[in-house]
Coordinates of C-alpha atoms in Angstrom, one line a residue:
M1 CA 69.8 146.5 94.4
K2 CA 67.5 144.9 96.8
R3 CA 67.5 141.1 97.3
L4 CA 64.7 138.9 98.3
L5 CA 65.1 137.6 102.0
L6 CA 62.9 132.9 104.8
G7 CA 58.6 128.2 117.5
L8 CA 56.4 126.1 118.3
I9 CA 57.0 122.3 117.3
P10 CA 53.7 120.7 116.0
I11 CA 52.3 118.0 118.2
L12 CA 53.1 114.6 116.6
A13 CA 51.9 111.5 118.4
L14 CA 54.0 108.8 117.1
A15 CA 53.6 106.1 119.5
S16 CA 49.8 105.5 119.9
C17 CA 47.4 106.4 117.1
S18 CA 43.7 105.9 116.5
Q19 CA 43.0 103.9 113.6
G20 CA 40.7 106.5 111.7
N21 CA 42.7 109.7 112.4
K22 CA 46.0 109.2 111.4
F23 CA 48.7 109.6 108.5
D24 CA 50.5 107.0 106.9
L25 CA 53.5 108.2 105.0
N26 CA 54.8 105.8 102.5
V27 CA 58.1 106.8 100.7
T28 CA 59.9 105.0 97.8
V29 CA 63.0 106.2 96.5
T30 CA 65.5 105.4 93.6
G31 CA 69.1 106.1 93.8
Q32 CA 71.7 105.3 96.3
P33 CA 71.3 106.7 99.7
T34 CA 74.3 108.1 101.6
G35 CA 73.1 106.1 104.6
N36 CA 70.2 103.9 105.7
M37 CA 68.8 106.0 108.4
V38 CA 65.8 108.4 107.4
Y39 CA 64.6 111.2 109.7
L40 CA 61.1 113.0 110.0
Q41 CA 61.8 116.6 110.9
T42 CA 60.1 119.8 111.8
L43 CA 61.7 123.3 111.8
N44 CA 62.0 125.1 115.0
E45 CA 63.3 128.7 114.9
R46 CA 65.3 127.9 111.7
E47 CA 66.7 124.7 113.2
F48 CA 65.8 121.2 112.1
I49 CA 64.4 119.0 114.8
N50 CA 64.2 115.2 114.6
V51 CA 60.6 113.9 115.5
D52 CA 60.9 110.3 114.4
S53 CA 63.4 108.1 112.5
T54 CA 63.5 104.7 110.7
E55 CA 65.6 102.9 108.2
I56 CA 65.4 102.3 104.4
K57 CA 64.4 98.7 103.4
D58 CA 64.2 97.6 99.9
N59 CA 64.3 101.4 98.9
A60 CA 61.2 102.1 100.9
F61 CA 60.2 103.2 104.4
T62 CA 57.0 104.5 106.3
F63 CA 56.1 106.9 109.1
T64 CA 52.8 106.7 110.9
G65 CA 51.6 109.2 113.3
Q66 CA 48.7 111.5 114.3
L67 CA 48.4 115.1 114.0
E68 CA 46.2 117.8 115.6
Q69 CA 46.1 119.6 112.1
P70 CA 48.2 119.8 109.0
D71 CA 51.8 120.9 109.3
L72 CA 55.0 121.3 107.5
Y73 CA 57.6 118.3 107.9
F74 CA 60.8 117.4 106.1
I75 CA 61.9 113.8 105.2
R76 CA 65.8 113.7 105.3
I77 CA 67.4 110.7 103.8
G78 CA 70.9 110.1 104.7
Q79 CA 72.8 113.1 103.7
S80 CA 70.5 114.4 100.9
E81 CA 68.7 117.5 100.9
P82 CA 65.3 117.2 102.8
I83 CA 61.9 116.5 101.2
M84 CA 59.5 119.4 102.3
L85 CA 55.9 118.3 102.5
F86 CA 52.8 119.2 104.3
L87 CA 51.7 116.2 106.5
E88 CA 47.9 115.6 107.5
N89 CA 45.9 112.7 108.7
S90 CA 45.6 110.9 105.4
S91 CA 47.5 108.3 103.3
I92 CA 50.3 110.0 101.6
E93 CA 52.7 108.5 98.9
V94 CA 56.1 110.1 98.0
K95 CA 58.3 108.9 95.3
A96 CA 61.8 110.4 95.0
N97 CA 64.8 110.1 93.1
L98 CA 67.8 110.8 95.3
D99 CA 69.6 112.4 92.4
S100 CA 66.8 115.1 92.0
I101 CA 65.2 115.3 95.4
D102 CA 63.6 118.5 94.7
K103 CA 61.4 116.9 92.0
A104 CA 59.7 114.2 94.5
V105 CA 56.2 113.3 93.6
I106 CA 53.8 113.8 96.6
K107 CA 50.2 112.5 96.6
G108 CA 47.6 112.2 99.4
S109 CA 47.9 115.6 101.0
A110 CA 45.4 118.2 100.1
T111 CA 47.3 120.9 101.9
Q112 CA 50.5 119.9 99.8
D113 CA 48.3 120.1 96.8
L114 CA 47.2 123.7 97.6
Y115 CA 50.7 124.7 98.3
K116 CA 51.8 123.4 95.1
S117 CA 49.1 125.2 93.3
Y118 CA 50.4 128.4 95.0
N119 CA 53.9 127.8 93.7
T120 CA 52.7 127.0 90.2
G121 CA 50.9 130.3 90.0
L122 CA 53.9 132.0 91.3
L123 CA 56.2 130.8 88.4
P124 CA 55.5 133.5 86.0
I125 CA 56.2 136.2 88.7
Q126 CA 59.5 134.4 89.7
A127 CA 60.6 134.3 86.1
K128 CA 60.2 138.2 85.8
M129 CA 62.5 138.4 89.1
D130 CA 65.0 135.8 87.5
N131 CA 65.3 138.1 84.4
L132 CA 65.7 141.0 86.5
Y133 CA 68.5 139.7 88.4
A134 CA 70.2 138.4 85.2
K135 CA 69.7 141.8 83.8
A136 CA 71.5 143.4 87.0
D137 CA 74.3 140.8 86.8
S138 CA 75.0 141.6 83.0
L139 CA 75.2 145.3 83.7
K140 CA 77.6 144.7 86.6
M141 CA 79.7 142.5 84.2
V142 CA 80.3 145.4 81.7
N143 CA 80.5 148.1 84.5
A144 CA 77.3 149.7 83.1
L145 CA 75.4 149.6 86.7
T146 CA 75.1 153.4 86.9
P147 CA 73.1 155.0 89.6
S148 CA 70.3 155.7 87.0
A149 CA 70.3 152.1 85.9
D150 CA 70.3 150.9 89.4
K151 CA 67.3 153.2 90.1
Q152 CA 65.5 151.7 87.2
L153 CA 66.3 148.2 88.4
E154 CA 64.8 149.3 91.9
I155 CA 61.8 150.4 90.2
E156 CA 61.3 147.2 88.4
Y157 CA 62.0 145.3 91.5
D158 CA 59.2 147.0 93.4
A159 CA 56.8 146.4 90.6
I160 CA 57.4 142.6 90.6
S161 CA 57.5 142.6 94.3
S162 CA 54.2 144.2 94.5
E163 CA 52.6 141.8 92.1
Q164 CA 54.0 138.9 94.1
S165 CA 52.5 140.2 97.2
A166 CA 49.2 141.1 95.5
Y167 CA 49.0 137.5 94.1
T168 CA 49.9 136.0 97.6
N169 CA 47.3 138.3 99.4
K170 CA 44.5 137.1 96.9
F171 CA 45.5 133.3 97.5
I172 CA 45.3 133.7 101.3
Q173 CA 42.0 135.4 101.1
D174 CA 40.8 132.6 99.0
N175 CA 42.0 129.9 101.3
P176 CA 41.7 131.2 104.8
K177 CA 41.1 127.7 106.3
S178 CA 44.3 126.1 104.9
V179 CA 47.5 125.9 107.1
A180 CA 49.5 126.2 103.7
S181 CA 48.0 129.8 103.6
A182 CA 49.2 130.7 107.2
F183 CA 52.8 129.3 106.3
I184 CA 52.8 131.2 103.1
A185 CA 51.8 134.5 104.9
Y186 CA 54.6 133.7 107.7
R187 CA 57.3 133.0 105.0
F188 CA 56.5 135.5 102.5
L189 CA 54.6 138.4 103.9
A190 CA 55.5 138.6 107.5
N191 CA 58.7 140.4 107.0
R192 CA 57.2 142.8 104.1
L193 CA 54.2 144.2 105.6
E194 CA 54.0 147.0 108.2
F195 CA 51.8 146.5 111.4
P196 CA 48.4 147.6 109.9
E197 CA 48.5 145.3 106.8
L198 CA 50.0 142.5 108.8
E199 CA 47.1 142.7 111.3
K200 CA 44.5 142.7 108.7
L201 CA 46.2 139.6 107.2
V202 CA 46.0 137.7 110.3
L203 CA 42.5 138.4 110.9
L204 CA 41.7 136.6 107.6
F205 CA 42.3 133.1 108.9
D206 CA 39.7 130.9 110.0
A207 CA 39.4 130.0 113.7
S208 CA 39.8 126.3 112.7
I209 CA 43.8 126.8 112.0
A210 CA 44.2 129.4 115.0
K211 CA 46.5 126.9 116.7
S212 CA 48.7 126.5 113.7
Q213 CA 52.4 127.6 114.6
Y214 CA 52.2 129.9 111.6
V215 CA 49.1 131.8 112.9
V216 CA 50.4 131.8 116.5
K217 CA 53.7 133.2 115.3
L218 CA 51.9 135.8 113.0
T219 CA 49.6 136.7 116.0
E220 CA 52.6 137.1 118.3
K221 CA 54.5 139.1 115.7
V222 CA 51.6 141.4 115.3
E223 CA 51.4 142.2 119.0
T224 CA 55.0 143.0 119.1
M225 CA 54.7 145.2 116.1
R226 CA 51.8 147.0 117.8
K227 CA 54.2 147.9 120.7
T228 CA 57.2 149.0 118.4
A229 CA 55.1 150.5 115.6
V230 CA 56.0 153.9 114.2
G231 CA 54.8 156.5 116.5
Q232 CA 55.2 154.4 119.5
P233 CA 57.8 155.1 122.3
Y234 CA 60.9 153.2 122.0
V235 CA 61.2 150.0 124.0
D236 CA 64.5 149.8 126.1
F237 CA 66.8 147.0 126.4
S238 CA 70.4 146.3 127.4
L239 CA 73.1 143.9 126.0
A240 CA 76.7 143.4 126.3
D241 CA 79.3 145.0 124.0
T242 CA 82.5 143.3 122.9
S243 CA 84.2 143.8 126.2
G244 CA 81.2 142.3 128.0
T245 CA 80.0 145.8 129.4
Q246 CA 76.1 146.3 129.4
I247 CA 75.0 149.1 127.3
S248 CA 71.4 150.1 127.4
L249 CA 69.5 151.7 124.5
S250 CA 68.2 154.3 127.1
S251 CA 71.7 155.6 127.6
L252 CA 71.8 156.8 124.1
V253 CA 68.3 158.3 123.9
D254 CA 68.7 161.5 125.6
G255 CA 66.3 163.8 124.2
K256 CA 68.9 165.5 122.1
T257 CA 70.0 162.6 119.8
V258 CA 68.5 160.7 116.9
V259 CA 69.3 157.0 117.4
M260 CA 69.5 154.3 115.0
I261 CA 69.2 150.5 116.2
D262 CA 71.0 148.6 113.4
F263 CA 70.2 144.7 113.5
W264 CA 72.9 142.9 111.5
A265 CA 75.3 139.9 111.7
S266 CA 78.8 139.1 110.2
W267 CA 77.2 136.0 108.4
C268 CA 74.5 138.2 106.6
G269 CA 75.7 139.2 103.1
P270 CA 73.2 142.0 102.6
C271 CA 74.0 143.3 106.0
R272 CA 77.8 143.6 104.9
G273 CA 76.9 145.1 101.6
E274 CA 74.9 147.9 103.6
N275 CA 77.7 148.4 106.2
P276 CA 79.9 150.8 104.0
S277 CA 77.2 153.3 103.8
V278 CA 76.1 153.0 107.5
V279 CA 79.7 153.7 108.4
A280 CA 80.0 156.5 106.1
M281 CA 76.8 158.1 107.5
Y282 CA 78.0 157.8 111.0
A283 CA 81.3 159.2 110.4
E284 CA 79.5 162.1 108.7
L285 CA 76.9 162.7 111.3
K286 CA 78.1 161.4 114.6
G287 CA 79.2 164.9 115.9
K288 CA 75.6 166.4 114.8
G289 CA 73.4 164.7 117.1
F290 CA 73.3 161.2 115.6
Q291 CA 74.2 157.9 117.2
I292 CA 73.9 154.2 116.1
M293 CA 73.5 151.0 118.2
G294 CA 74.5 148.1 116.4
V295 CA 72.8 144.6 117.4
S296 CA 74.6 141.6 116.0
L297 CA 72.6 138.2 115.6
D298 CA 75.9 136.5 115.4
K299 CA 76.5 133.1 117.0
T300 CA 80.1 133.6 118.3
K301 CA 82.0 136.5 119.6
E302 CA 85.0 135.8 117.3
A303 CA 82.8 136.1 114.2
W304 CA 81.2 139.2 115.4
I305 CA 84.5 141.0 116.3
K306 CA 85.8 140.0 113.0
G307 CA 82.9 141.6 111.2
I308 CA 83.2 144.7 113.2
K309 CA 87.0 145.1 112.3
E310 CA 86.7 144.1 108.7
D311 CA 83.8 146.7 108.2
G312 CA 85.5 149.6 110.1
I313 CA 82.7 149.7 112.6
T314 CA 83.2 152.4 115.4
Y315 CA 79.7 153.0 116.7
P316 CA 78.6 151.0 119.8
Q317 CA 77.9 147.2 119.3
V318 CA 76.0 144.8 121.5
S319 CA 75.1 141.3 121.3
D320 CA 73.9 138.3 123.3
L321 CA 75.1 136.1 120.5
L322 CA 71.9 134.1 120.3
Y323 CA 71.5 134.4 116.6
W324 CA 67.7 134.5 115.9
Q325 CA 66.9 134.3 119.6
S326 CA 68.2 137.5 120.2
A327 CA 66.4 139.3 122.9
A328 CA 66.5 142.8 121.2
A329 CA 65.4 141.3 117.8
K330 CA 62.4 139.7 119.3
L331 CA 61.6 142.9 121.2
Y332 CA 61.5 144.6 117.8
A333 CA 59.9 141.7 116.0
V334 CA 62.9 141.4 113.6
S335 CA 62.7 138.5 111.4
G336 CA 65.0 139.7 108.6
I337 CA 68.2 141.5 108.4
P338 CA 69.5 144.0 107.9
H339 CA 67.0 145.8 109.8
T340 CA 67.0 149.4 111.1
V341 CA 64.8 151.4 113.5
L342 CA 65.2 155.2 113.9
I343 CA 64.2 156.7 117.1
G344 CA 63.6 160.5 117.1
K345 CA 64.7 163.1 119.7
D346 CA 61.6 162.7 121.2
G347 CA 62.1 159.0 122.0
K348 CA 59.4 157.7 119.6
I349 CA 60.0 155.3 116.8
A350 CA 60.3 157.4 113.6
A351 CA 60.9 155.1 111.0
K352 CA 61.8 151.3 110.3
N353 CA 63.7 149.3 107.9
L354 CA 65.0 152.0 105.7
R355 CA 68.4 151.7 103.9
G356 CA 70.8 153.6 101.6
D357 CA 69.8 157.2 100.6
E358 CA 66.3 156.7 101.9
L359 CA 67.7 156.0 105.4
K360 CA 70.2 159.0 105.4
A361 CA 67.4 161.4 104.1
K362 CA 65.3 160.4 107.0
V363 CA 68.1 160.9 109.4
L364 CA 68.9 164.4 108.1
E365 CA 65.1 165.2 108.5
L366 CA 65.0 164.1 112.0
L367 CA 68.2 166.0 112.9
K368 CA 66.5 169.4 111.9

């Protein structure tokens, strides 16, 4: 059954702020912190970056600064999980219990309030998804997850996913001037929409938030997707295999072979779950004009090689071991894995992000 899959650092002037256009972030906590230091962080390419720090005194602390526009930040208190909030130039109060950090109460940020309203409206849809997962788990426990039952789960999943996408699209259309909408689009829709739909979505945003990191990233993604959309010629790249030898995609695309680029990583559970079917398909079709280039988003060579051996992968494997900074992944606008790209014998991109039976059916069609 399918599973739901989550740049620029916002400019934060902490040293000198005008008196009339700044934020005051006042936080009070209850519970015993695991340390006295508190960090204000942003998220850059899935890595937390410290932008300011202070100490807790009498269960309270304050951050003051100035923002060009609202943006997403995180408050990390000692070793606790971070508090996520949208900062903007206003007086913001946060009350948090360190034993239930996810229930922190945030007041004074209109952007945060809007984001909260989105999540509130999403709760009934999420409940349906949770029930579906519970149903799947129950079937697995009694060995009743038959092909027909799994197919029915897929149908129900697609229906709930479509409902979520429709709700999210309407929310964005109703709030095109909010950075919260841009964040929601980037986080929840960027990996689901194909090029035409994502391009239309980006055009909805008001010019006032054009410099938001999320609008910038979405715009960049649209331009990359435009170059690698279905029907476009493949874009070549070259990366090292496990022995350090460079292998180019063009060395496999020879006018007679259907080539699949398989973006994966040893740390990616869904990828490892897909690998058996990909390995089996390769074993069946490799002598019939089909080839695969695996592109790993691993961080270390050891983990990458271990994953290859454990999954019995024999098709060409390359990586620059740069995680989400992978040059090939950026080239093909990959923001979630597993991700596949099928290239026909004519050298044009024939399909993207197919899996399982749907993937094999398309490969067989292209081999005719």
